[in-house]
Coordinates of N, CA, C and O in Angstrom, one line a residue:
X208 N 0.8 -1.2 0.0 CA 0.0 0.0 0.0 C 0.9 1.3 0.0 O 0.3 2.3 -0.3
X209 N 2.1 1.1 0.2 CA 3.0 2.3 0.2 C 3.0 3.0 -1.1 O 3.0 4.2 -1.2
X210 N 3.0 2.1 -2.1 CA 3.0 2.7 -3.5 C 1.7 3.4 -3.8 O 1.7 4.5 -4.5
X211 N 0.5 2.9 -3.3 CA -0.8 3.5 -3.5 C -0.8 4.9 -2.7 O -1.3 5.9 -3.2
X212 N -0.3 4.9 -1.5 CA -0.3 6.1 -0.7 C 0.6 7.1 -1.4 O 0.2 8.3 -1.5
X213 N 1.7 6.7 -1.9 CA 2.6 7.7 -2.6 C 1.9 8.2 -3.9 O 2.0 9.4 -4.2
X214 N 1.2 7.3 -4.5 CA 0.5 7.7 -5.7 C -0.6 8.7 -5.4 O -0.7 9.8 -6.1
X215 N -1.4 8.4 -4.4 CA -2.5 9.3 -4.0 C -1.8 10.7 -3.5 O -2.3 11.7 -3.8
X216 N -0.8 10.6 -2.7 CA -0.1 11.8 -2.3 C 0.4 12.6 -3.4 O 0.2 13.8 -3.5
X217 N 1.0 12.0 -4.4 CA 1.5 12.7 -5.6 C 0.3 13.3 -6.4 O 0.4 14.4 -6.9
X218 N -0.8 12.6 -6.5 CA -2.0 13.1 -7.3 C -2.5 14.3 -6.5 O -2.8 15.3 -7.1
X219 N -2.7 14.2 -5.2 CA -3.2 15.3 -4.4 C -2.3 16.5 -4.4 O -2.7 17.6 -4.6
X220 N -1.0 16.2 -4.4 CA 0.0 17.3 -4.4 C -0.1 17.9 -5.8 O -0.1 19.2 -5.9
X221 N -0.1 17.2 -6.9 CA -0.2 17.7 -8.2 C -1.5 18.6 -8.4 O -1.4 19.7 -8.9
X222 N -2.6 18.0 -7.9 CA -3.9 18.8 -8.0 C -3.8 20.1 -7.2 O -4.2 21.1 -7.6
X223 N -3.3 19.9 -6.0 CA -3.1 21.1 -5.1 C -2.3 22.1 -5.7 O -2.5 23.3 -5.7
X224 N -1.1 21.7 -6.4 CA -0.3 22.6 -7.0 C -0.9 23.3 -8.2 O -0.7 24.5 -8.4
X225 N -1.7 22.5 -8.9 CA -2.4 23.1 -10.1 C -3.6 24.0 -9.7 O -3.9 25.0 -10.4
X226 N -4.2 23.8 -8.6 CA -5.4 24.5 -8.2 C -5.0 25.6 -7.1 O -5.4 26.8 -7.3
X227 N -4.4 25.2 -6.1 CA -4.1 26.1 -5.0 C -3.0 27.1 -5.2 O -3.1 28.2 -4.8
X228 N -1.9 26.7 -5.8 CA -0.8 27.6 -6.1 C -1.2 28.8 -6.9 O -0.9 29.9 -6.5
X229 N -1.9 28.6 -8.0 CA -2.3 29.8 -8.8 C -3.2 30.7 -7.9 O -3.0 31.9 -8.0
X230 N -4.1 30.2 -7.1 CA -4.9 31.0 -6.3 C -4.1 31.7 -5.2 O -4.3 32.9 -4.9
X231 N -3.1 31.0 -4.7 CA -2.3 31.6 -3.7 C -1.4 32.7 -4.3 O -1.2 33.7 -3.7
X232 N -0.9 32.4 -5.5 CA -0.1 33.4 -6.2 C -1.0 34.6 -6.5 O -0.5 35.8 -6.3
X233 N -2.2 34.5 -6.9 CA -3.1 35.6 -7.2 C -3.3 36.4 -5.9 O -3.2 37.7 -5.9
X234 N -3.6 35.7 -4.8 CA -3.8 36.4 -3.5 C -2.5 37.1 -3.1 O -2.6 38.2 -2.6
X235 N -1.4 36.4 -3.2 CA -0.1 37.0 -2.8 C 0.2 38.2 -3.7 O 0.6 39.2 -3.1
X236 N -0.1 38.2 -5.0 CA 0.1 39.4 -5.8 C -0.8 40.5 -5.4 O -0.4 41.7 -5.3
X237 N -2.1 40.2 -5.0 CA -3.0 41.3 -4.6 C -2.5 41.9 -3.3 O -2.4 43.1 -3.1
X238 N -2.1 41.0 -2.3 CA -1.5 41.5 -1.1 C -0.3 42.3 -1.3 O -0.1 43.4 -0.7
X239 N 0.6 41.8 -2.1 CA 1.9 42.5 -2.3 C 1.7 43.8 -3.1 O 2.3 44.8 -2.8
X240 N 0.7 43.8 -4.0 CA 0.4 45.0 -4.7 C -0.1 46.1 -3.8 O 0.3 47.2 -3.9
X241 N -1.0 45.7 -2.9 CA -1.5 46.7 -1.9 C -0.4 47.2 -1.0 O -0.2 48.4 -0.8
X242 N 0.5 46.2 -0.5 CA 1.6 46.6 0.4 C 2.6 47.5 -0.4 O 3.0 48.5 0.2
X243 N 2.9 47.1 -1.6 CA 3.8 47.9 -2.4 C 3.2 49.3 -2.7 O 4.0 50.3 -2.6
X244 N 2.0 49.4 -3.0 CA 1.3 50.7 -3.3 C 1.3 51.5 -2.0 O 1.7 52.7 -2.0
X245 N 1.0 50.9 -0.9 CA 1.0 51.6 0.4 C 2.4 52.1 0.8 O 2.6 53.2 1.2
X246 N 3.4 51.2 0.6 CA 4.7 51.5 0.9 C 5.2 52.7 0.0 O 5.9 53.6 0.4
X247 N 4.9 52.6 -1.3 CA 5.2 53.6 -2.2 C 4.6 55.0 -1.8 O 5.3 56.0 -1.8
X248 N 3.3 55.0 -1.5 CA 2.6 56.2 -1.2 C 3.1 56.8 0.2 O 3.2 58.0 0.3
X249 N 3.4 55.9 1.1 CA 3.8 56.4 2.4 C 5.2 56.8 2.6 O 5.6 57.6 3.3
X250 N 6.1 56.0 1.9 CA 7.5 56.2 2.1 C 8.2 56.8 0.9 O 8.9 57.8 0.9
X251 N 8.1 56.1 -0.3 CA 8.9 56.5 -1.4 C 8.4 57.7 -2.1 O 9.2 58.6 -2.6
X252 N 7.1 57.9 -2.2 CA 6.6 59.1 -2.9 C 7.0 60.4 -2.2 O 7.5 61.3 -2.9
X253 N 6.8 60.5 -0.9 CA 7.3 61.7 -0.2 C 8.8 61.9 -0.4 O 9.3 63.1 -0.6
X254 N 9.6 60.9 -0.3 CA 11.1 61.0 -0.6 C 11.4 61.5 -2.0 O 12.2 62.3 -2.2
X255 N 10.7 60.9 -2.9 CA 10.9 61.3 -4.3 C 10.5 62.7 -4.6 O 11.2 63.5 -5.2
X256 N 9.4 63.1 -4.0 CA 8.9 64.5 -4.2 C 9.9 65.5 -3.5 O 10.2 66.5 -4.1
X257 N 10.4 65.1 -2.4 CA 11.4 66.0 -1.7 C 12.7 66.1 -2.6 O 13.2 67.1 -2.8
X258 N 13.1 64.9 -3.2 CA 14.3 64.9 -4.0 C 14.0 65.8 -5.3 O 14.9 66.5 -5.7
X259 N 12.8 65.6 -5.9 CA 12.5 66.4 -7.1 C 12.5 67.9 -6.8 O 13.0 68.7 -7.5
X260 N 11.9 68.2 -5.6 CA 11.8 69.7 -5.3 C 13.2 70.2 -5.1 O 13.5 71.3 -5.5
X261 N 14.1 69.5 -4.4 CA 15.4 69.9 -4.2 C 16.2 70.0 -5.5 O 16.9 71.0 -5.8
X262 N 16.0 69.0 -6.4 CA 16.7 69.1 -7.7 C 16.2 70.3 -8.5 O 17.0 71.0 -9.1
X263 N 14.9 70.5 -8.5 CA 14.3 71.7 -9.2 C 14.8 73.0 -8.6 O 15.2 73.9 -9.3
X264 N 14.9 73.1 -7.2 CA 15.4 74.3 -6.6 C 16.8 74.5 -7.0 O 17.2 75.7 -7.3
X265 N 17.6 73.5 -6.9 CA 19.0 73.6 -7.3 C 19.2 74.0 -8.8 O 20.0 74.9 -9.1
X266 N 18.4 73.4 -9.6 CA 18.5 73.7 -11.0 C 18.1 75.1 -11.3 O 18.7 75.8 -12.1
X267 N 17.1 75.6 -10.6 CA 16.6 76.9 -10.7 C 17.7 77.9 -10.3 O 18.0 78.9 -11.0
X268 N 18.2 77.7 -9.1 CA 19.2 78.6 -8.5 C 20.5 78.6 -9.3 O 21.1 79.6 -9.5
X269 N 20.9 77.4 -9.7 CA 22.2 77.3 -10.4 C 22.1 77.6 -11.9 O 23.1 78.2 -12.5
X270 N 21.1 77.2 -12.6 CA 21.0 77.3 -14.0 C 20.1 78.5 -14.5 O 20.5 79.3 -15.2
X271 N 18.8 78.4 -14.0 CA 17.8 79.3 -14.6 C 17.9 80.7 -14.0 O 17.7 81.6 -14.7
X272 N 18.1 80.8 -12.7 CA 18.1 82.1 -12.1 C 19.2 83.0 -12.7 O 19.0 84.1 -13.1
X273 N 20.5 82.5 -12.9 CA 21.5 83.3 -13.5 C 21.1 83.7 -15.0 O 21.3 84.8 -15.4
X274 N 20.5 82.7 -15.7 CA 20.1 83.0 -17.1 C 19.0 84.1 -17.1 O 19.0 85.0 -17.9
X275 N 18.0 83.9 -16.2 CA 16.9 84.9 -16.1 C 17.5 86.3 -15.7 O 17.1 87.3 -16.3
X276 N 18.4 86.3 -14.8 CA 19.0 87.6 -14.4 C 19.7 88.3 -15.5 O 19.6 89.5 -15.7
X277 N 20.4 87.5 -16.3 CA 21.1 88.0 -17.4 C 20.1 88.6 -18.5 O 20.3 89.7 -19.0
X278 N 19.1 87.8 -18.7 CA 18.0 88.2 -19.7 C 17.4 89.5 -19.2 O 17.2 90.5 -19.9
X279 N 17.1 89.6 -17.8 CA 16.4 90.8 -17.3 C 17.3 92.0 -17.4 O 16.9 93.1 -17.8
X280 N 18.6 91.8 -17.1 CA 19.6 92.9 -17.2 C 19.7 93.4 -18.6 O 19.7 94.6 -18.9
X281 N 19.7 92.5 -19.6 CA 19.8 92.9 -21.0 C 18.5 93.6 -21.4 O 18.6 94.6 -22.1
X282 N 17.4 93.1 -21.0 CA 16.1 93.7 -21.3 C 16.1 95.1 -20.7 O 15.6 96.1 -21.3
X283 N 16.5 95.3 -19.4 CA 16.5 96.6 -18.8 C 17.5 97.5 -19.5 O 17.2 98.7 -19.7
X284 N 18.7 97.0 -19.9 CA 19.6 97.9 -20.6 C 19.0 98.3 -21.9 O 19.1 99.5 -22.3
X285 N 18.3 97.4 -22.6 CA 17.7 97.7 -23.9 C 16.6 98.8 -23.7 O 16.5 99.8 -24.4
X286 N 15.8 98.6 -22.6 CA 14.7 99.6 -22.3 C 15.3 100.9 -22.0 O 14.9 102.0 -22.4
X287 N 16.4 100.9 -21.2 CA 17.1 102.1 -20.8 C 17.7 102.8 -22.0 O 17.6 104.0 -22.2
X288 N 18.3 102.0 -22.9 CA 18.8 102.6 -24.2 C 17.7 103.2 -25.0 O 17.9 104.4 -25.5
X289 N 16.6 102.5 -25.2 CA 15.5 103.1 -25.9 C 15.0 104.4 -25.3 O 14.6 105.4 -25.9
X290 N 14.9 104.3 -23.9 CA 14.4 105.5 -23.2 C 15.4 106.7 -23.4 O 14.9 107.8 -23.7
X291 N 16.7 106.4 -23.3 CA 17.7 107.4 -23.5 C 17.6 108.0 -24.9 O 17.7 109.3 -25.1
X292 N 17.4 107.2 -25.9 CA 17.2 107.7 -27.3 C 16.0 108.6 -27.4 O 16.1 109.7 -28.0
X293 N 14.9 108.1 -26.9 CA 13.7 108.9 -27.0 C 13.8 110.2 -26.2 O 13.4 111.2 -26.6
X294 N 14.4 110.1 -25.0 CA 14.6 111.3 -24.1 C 15.5 112.3 -24.9 O 15.2 113.5 -24.9
X295 N 16.6 111.7 -25.4 CA 17.5 112.6 -26.2 C 16.8 113.3 -27.4 O 17.0 114.5 -27.7
X296 N 15.9 112.5 -28.0 CA 15.2 113.0 -29.1 C 14.2 114.1 -28.7 O 14.1 115.2 -29.3
X297 N 13.5 113.8 -27.6 CA 12.6 114.8 -27.0 C 13.4 116.1 -26.6 O 13.0 117.2 -26.8
X298 N 14.5 115.8 -25.9 CA 15.3 117.0 -25.4 C 15.8 117.8 -26.6 O 15.8 119.0 -26.5
X299 N 16.2 117.1 -27.7 CA 16.6 117.8 -28.9 C 15.5 118.7 -29.5 O 15.7 119.8 -29.9
X300 N 14.3 118.1 -29.5 CA 13.2 118.8 -30.0 C 12.9 120.1 -29.1 O 12.6 121.1 -29.6
X301 N 12.9 119.8 -27.8 CA 12.7 120.9 -26.9 C 13.8 122.0 -27.0 O 13.4 123.2 -27.0
X302 N 15.0 121.6 -27.2 CA 16.1 122.6 -27.5 C 15.8 123.4 -28.8 O 16.0 124.6 -28.8
X303 N 15.4 122.7 -29.8 CA 15.1 123.4 -31.1 C 13.9 124.3 -30.9 O 14.0 125.5 -31.4
X304 N 12.9 123.9 -30.2 CA 11.7 124.8 -30.0 C 12.1 126.0 -29.1 O 11.7 127.1 -29.5
X305 N 12.9 125.8 -28.1 CA 13.3 126.9 -27.3 C 14.2 127.9 -28.1 O 14.0 129.1 -27.9
X306 N 15.1 127.4 -28.9 CA 15.9 128.3 -29.7 C 15.0 129.0 -30.7 O 15.2 130.2 -30.9
X307 N 14.0 128.3 -31.3 CA 13.1 129.0 -32.2 C 12.3 130.1 -31.5 O 12.2 131.2 -32.0
X308 N 11.8 129.8 -30.3 CA 11.1 130.8 -29.6 C 12.0 132.0 -29.2 O 11.5 133.1 -29.4
X309 N 13.2 131.7 -28.8 CA 14.1 132.8 -28.5 C 14.4 133.7 -29.7 O 14.4 134.9 -29.7
X310 N 14.6 133.0 -30.9 CA 14.9 133.7 -32.1 C 13.7 134.6 -32.5 O 13.9 135.7 -33.0
X311 N 12.5 134.1 -32.2 CA 11.4 134.9 -32.6 C 11.0 135.9 -31.6 O 10.5 137.0 -32.0
X312 N 11.3 135.7 -30.3 CA 11.0 136.7 -29.3 C 12.0 137.8 -29.1 O 11.7 138.9 -28.7
X313 N 13.3 137.5 -29.4 CA 14.3 138.5 -29.3 C 14.0 139.8 -30.1 O 14.1 140.9 -29.6
X314 N 13.7 139.6 -31.4 CA 13.4 140.8 -32.2 C 12.2 141.5 -31.6 O 12.1 142.7 -31.6
X315 N 11.2 140.7 -31.1 CA 10.0 141.3 -30.6 C 10.3 142.1 -29.3 O 9.8 143.2 -29.1
X316 N 11.2 141.5 -28.5 CA 11.6 142.2 -27.3 C 12.4 143.5 -27.7 O 12.2 144.6 -27.1
X317 N 13.2 143.4 -28.7 CA 14.0 144.6 -29.1 C 13.0 145.7 -29.7 O 13.1 146.9 -29.4
X318 N 12.0 145.2 -30.4 CA 10.9 146.1 -31.0 C 10.1 146.7 -29.8 O 9.8 147.9 -29.9
X319 N 9.8 145.9 -28.8 CA 9.1 146.4 -27.7 C 9.9 147.5 -26.9 O 9.3 148.5 -26.5
X320 N 11.2 147.2 -26.8 CA 12.0 148.2 -26.1 C 12.0 149.5 -27.0 O 11.8 150.6 -26.4
X321 N 12.1 149.3 -28.3 CA 12.0 150.5 -29.1 C 10.6 151.2 -29.0 O 10.5 152.4 -29.0
X322 N 9.5 150.4 -29.0 CA 8.2 151.0 -28.9 C 8.0 151.7 -27.5 O 7.4 152.8 -27.5
X323 N 8.6 151.1 -26.5 CA 8.5 151.7 -25.1 C 9.2 153.1 -25.2 O 8.7 154.1 -24.7
X324 N 10.4 153.1 -25.8 CA 11.1 154.4 -25.9 C 10.3 155.4 -26.8 O 10.3 156.6 -26.4
X325 N 9.7 154.9 -27.8 CA 8.9 155.8 -28.7 C 7.8 156.3 -27.9 O 7.5 157.5 -28.0
X326 N 7.1 155.5 -27.1 CA 5.9 155.9 -26.3 C 6.4 157.0 -25.3 O 5.7 158.0 -25.1
X327 N 7.5 156.7 -24.7 CA 8.1 157.7 -23.7 C 8.4 159.0 -24.4 O 8.1 160.1 -23.9
X328 N 9.0 158.9 -25.6 CA 9.3 160.1 -26.4 C 8.0 160.8 -26.7 O 8.0 162.1 -26.6
X329 N 7.0 160.1 -27.2 CA 5.8 160.7 -27.6 C 5.1 161.4 -26.4 O 4.6 162.5 -26.5
X330 N 5.1 160.7 -25.2 CA 4.6 161.3 -24.0 C 5.3 162.6 -23.6 O 4.7 163.6 -23.2
X331 N 6.6 162.6 -23.7 CA 7.4 163.8 -23.4 C 7.0 164.9 -24.4 O 6.9 166.1 -24.0
X332 N 6.9 164.5 -25.6 CA 6.5 165.5 -26.7 C 5.1 166.1 -26.4 O 4.9 167.3 -26.5
X333 N 4.2 165.2 -26.0 CA 2.8 165.7 -25.6 C 2.9 166.6 -24.4 O 2.2 167.6 -24.4
X334 N 3.7 166.2 -23.4 CA 3.8 167.0 -22.2 C 4.4 168.4 -22.6 O 4.0 169.4 -22.0
X335 N 5.4 168.4 -23.5 CA 6.0 169.7 -23.9 C 5.0 170.5 -24.6 O 4.9 171.7 -24.4
X336 N 4.2 169.9 -25.5 CA 3.1 170.6 -26.2 C 2.1 171.2 -25.3 O 1.7 172.4 -25.4
X337 N 1.7 170.4 -24.3 CA 0.7 170.8 -23.3 C 1.3 172.0 -22.5 O 0.6 173.0 -22.3
X338 N 2.5 171.9 -22.2 CA 3.1 173.0 -21.4 C 3.2 174.2 -22.3 O 3.1 175.3 -21.8
X339 N 3.5 174.0 -23.5 CA 3.6 175.2 -24.4 C 2.3 175.9 -24.6 O 2.3 177.1 -24.6
X340 N 1.2 175.1 -24.7 CA -0.1 175.8 -24.9 C -0.8 176.1 -23.5 O -1.9 176.6 -23.5
X341 N -0.2 175.7 -22.4 CA -0.7 176.0 -21.2 C -1.7 175.0 -20.6 O -2.4 175.3 -19.7
X342 N -1.7 173.8 -21.1 CA -2.5 172.8 -20.5 C -1.7 172.0 -19.5 O -0.6 171.8 -19.6
X343 N -2.4 171.6 -18.4 CA -1.8 170.8 -17.4 C -2.2 169.3 -17.7 O -3.1 169.0 -18.5
X344 N -1.6 168.4 -17.0 CA -1.9 167.0 -17.2 C -3.3 166.7 -16.9 O -4.0 165.9 -17.6
X345 N -4.0 167.3 -15.9 CA -5.4 167.0 -15.6 C -6.4 167.6 -16.6 O -7.4 167.1 -16.8
X346 N -6.0 168.7 -17.2 CA -6.9 169.4 -18.2 C -6.9 168.7 -19.5 O -7.9 168.9 -20.3
X347 N -6.0 167.8 -19.8 CA -5.9 167.2 -21.1 C -7.0 166.2 -21.3 O -7.3 165.8 -22.5
X348 N -7.6 165.7 -20.3 CA -8.5 164.6 -20.5 C -9.8 165.2 -21.0 O -10.7 165.4 -21.3

């Protein structure tokens, strides 16, 4: 009967291996999948996120920030240069306008001085005539 027992044991073992092992493997995969997911979410994901943040911070500080600062400085210089050009242009126009106004007003000022002298001269002449004919300043009105 030893051979029959061995045969039955082998058949039961083979059947068990064919039926139970795949089910145990599936169950083990599900359990391991859950444990791995939980371990990943609780342990590895925070570590990875911290590493990514640090890598990004370092990359930004070492690579991008200097590049951005250089670009900003160049942009500011360009804006300053354009402003200077426009300011110089406006200043040149203002200088031209002020010179033109001065050129036009100087003759008028000279003419006004001449007119003021002429008016004073005419007033003196009128006062002399009045004095000659005997009129006073109050009687002339």
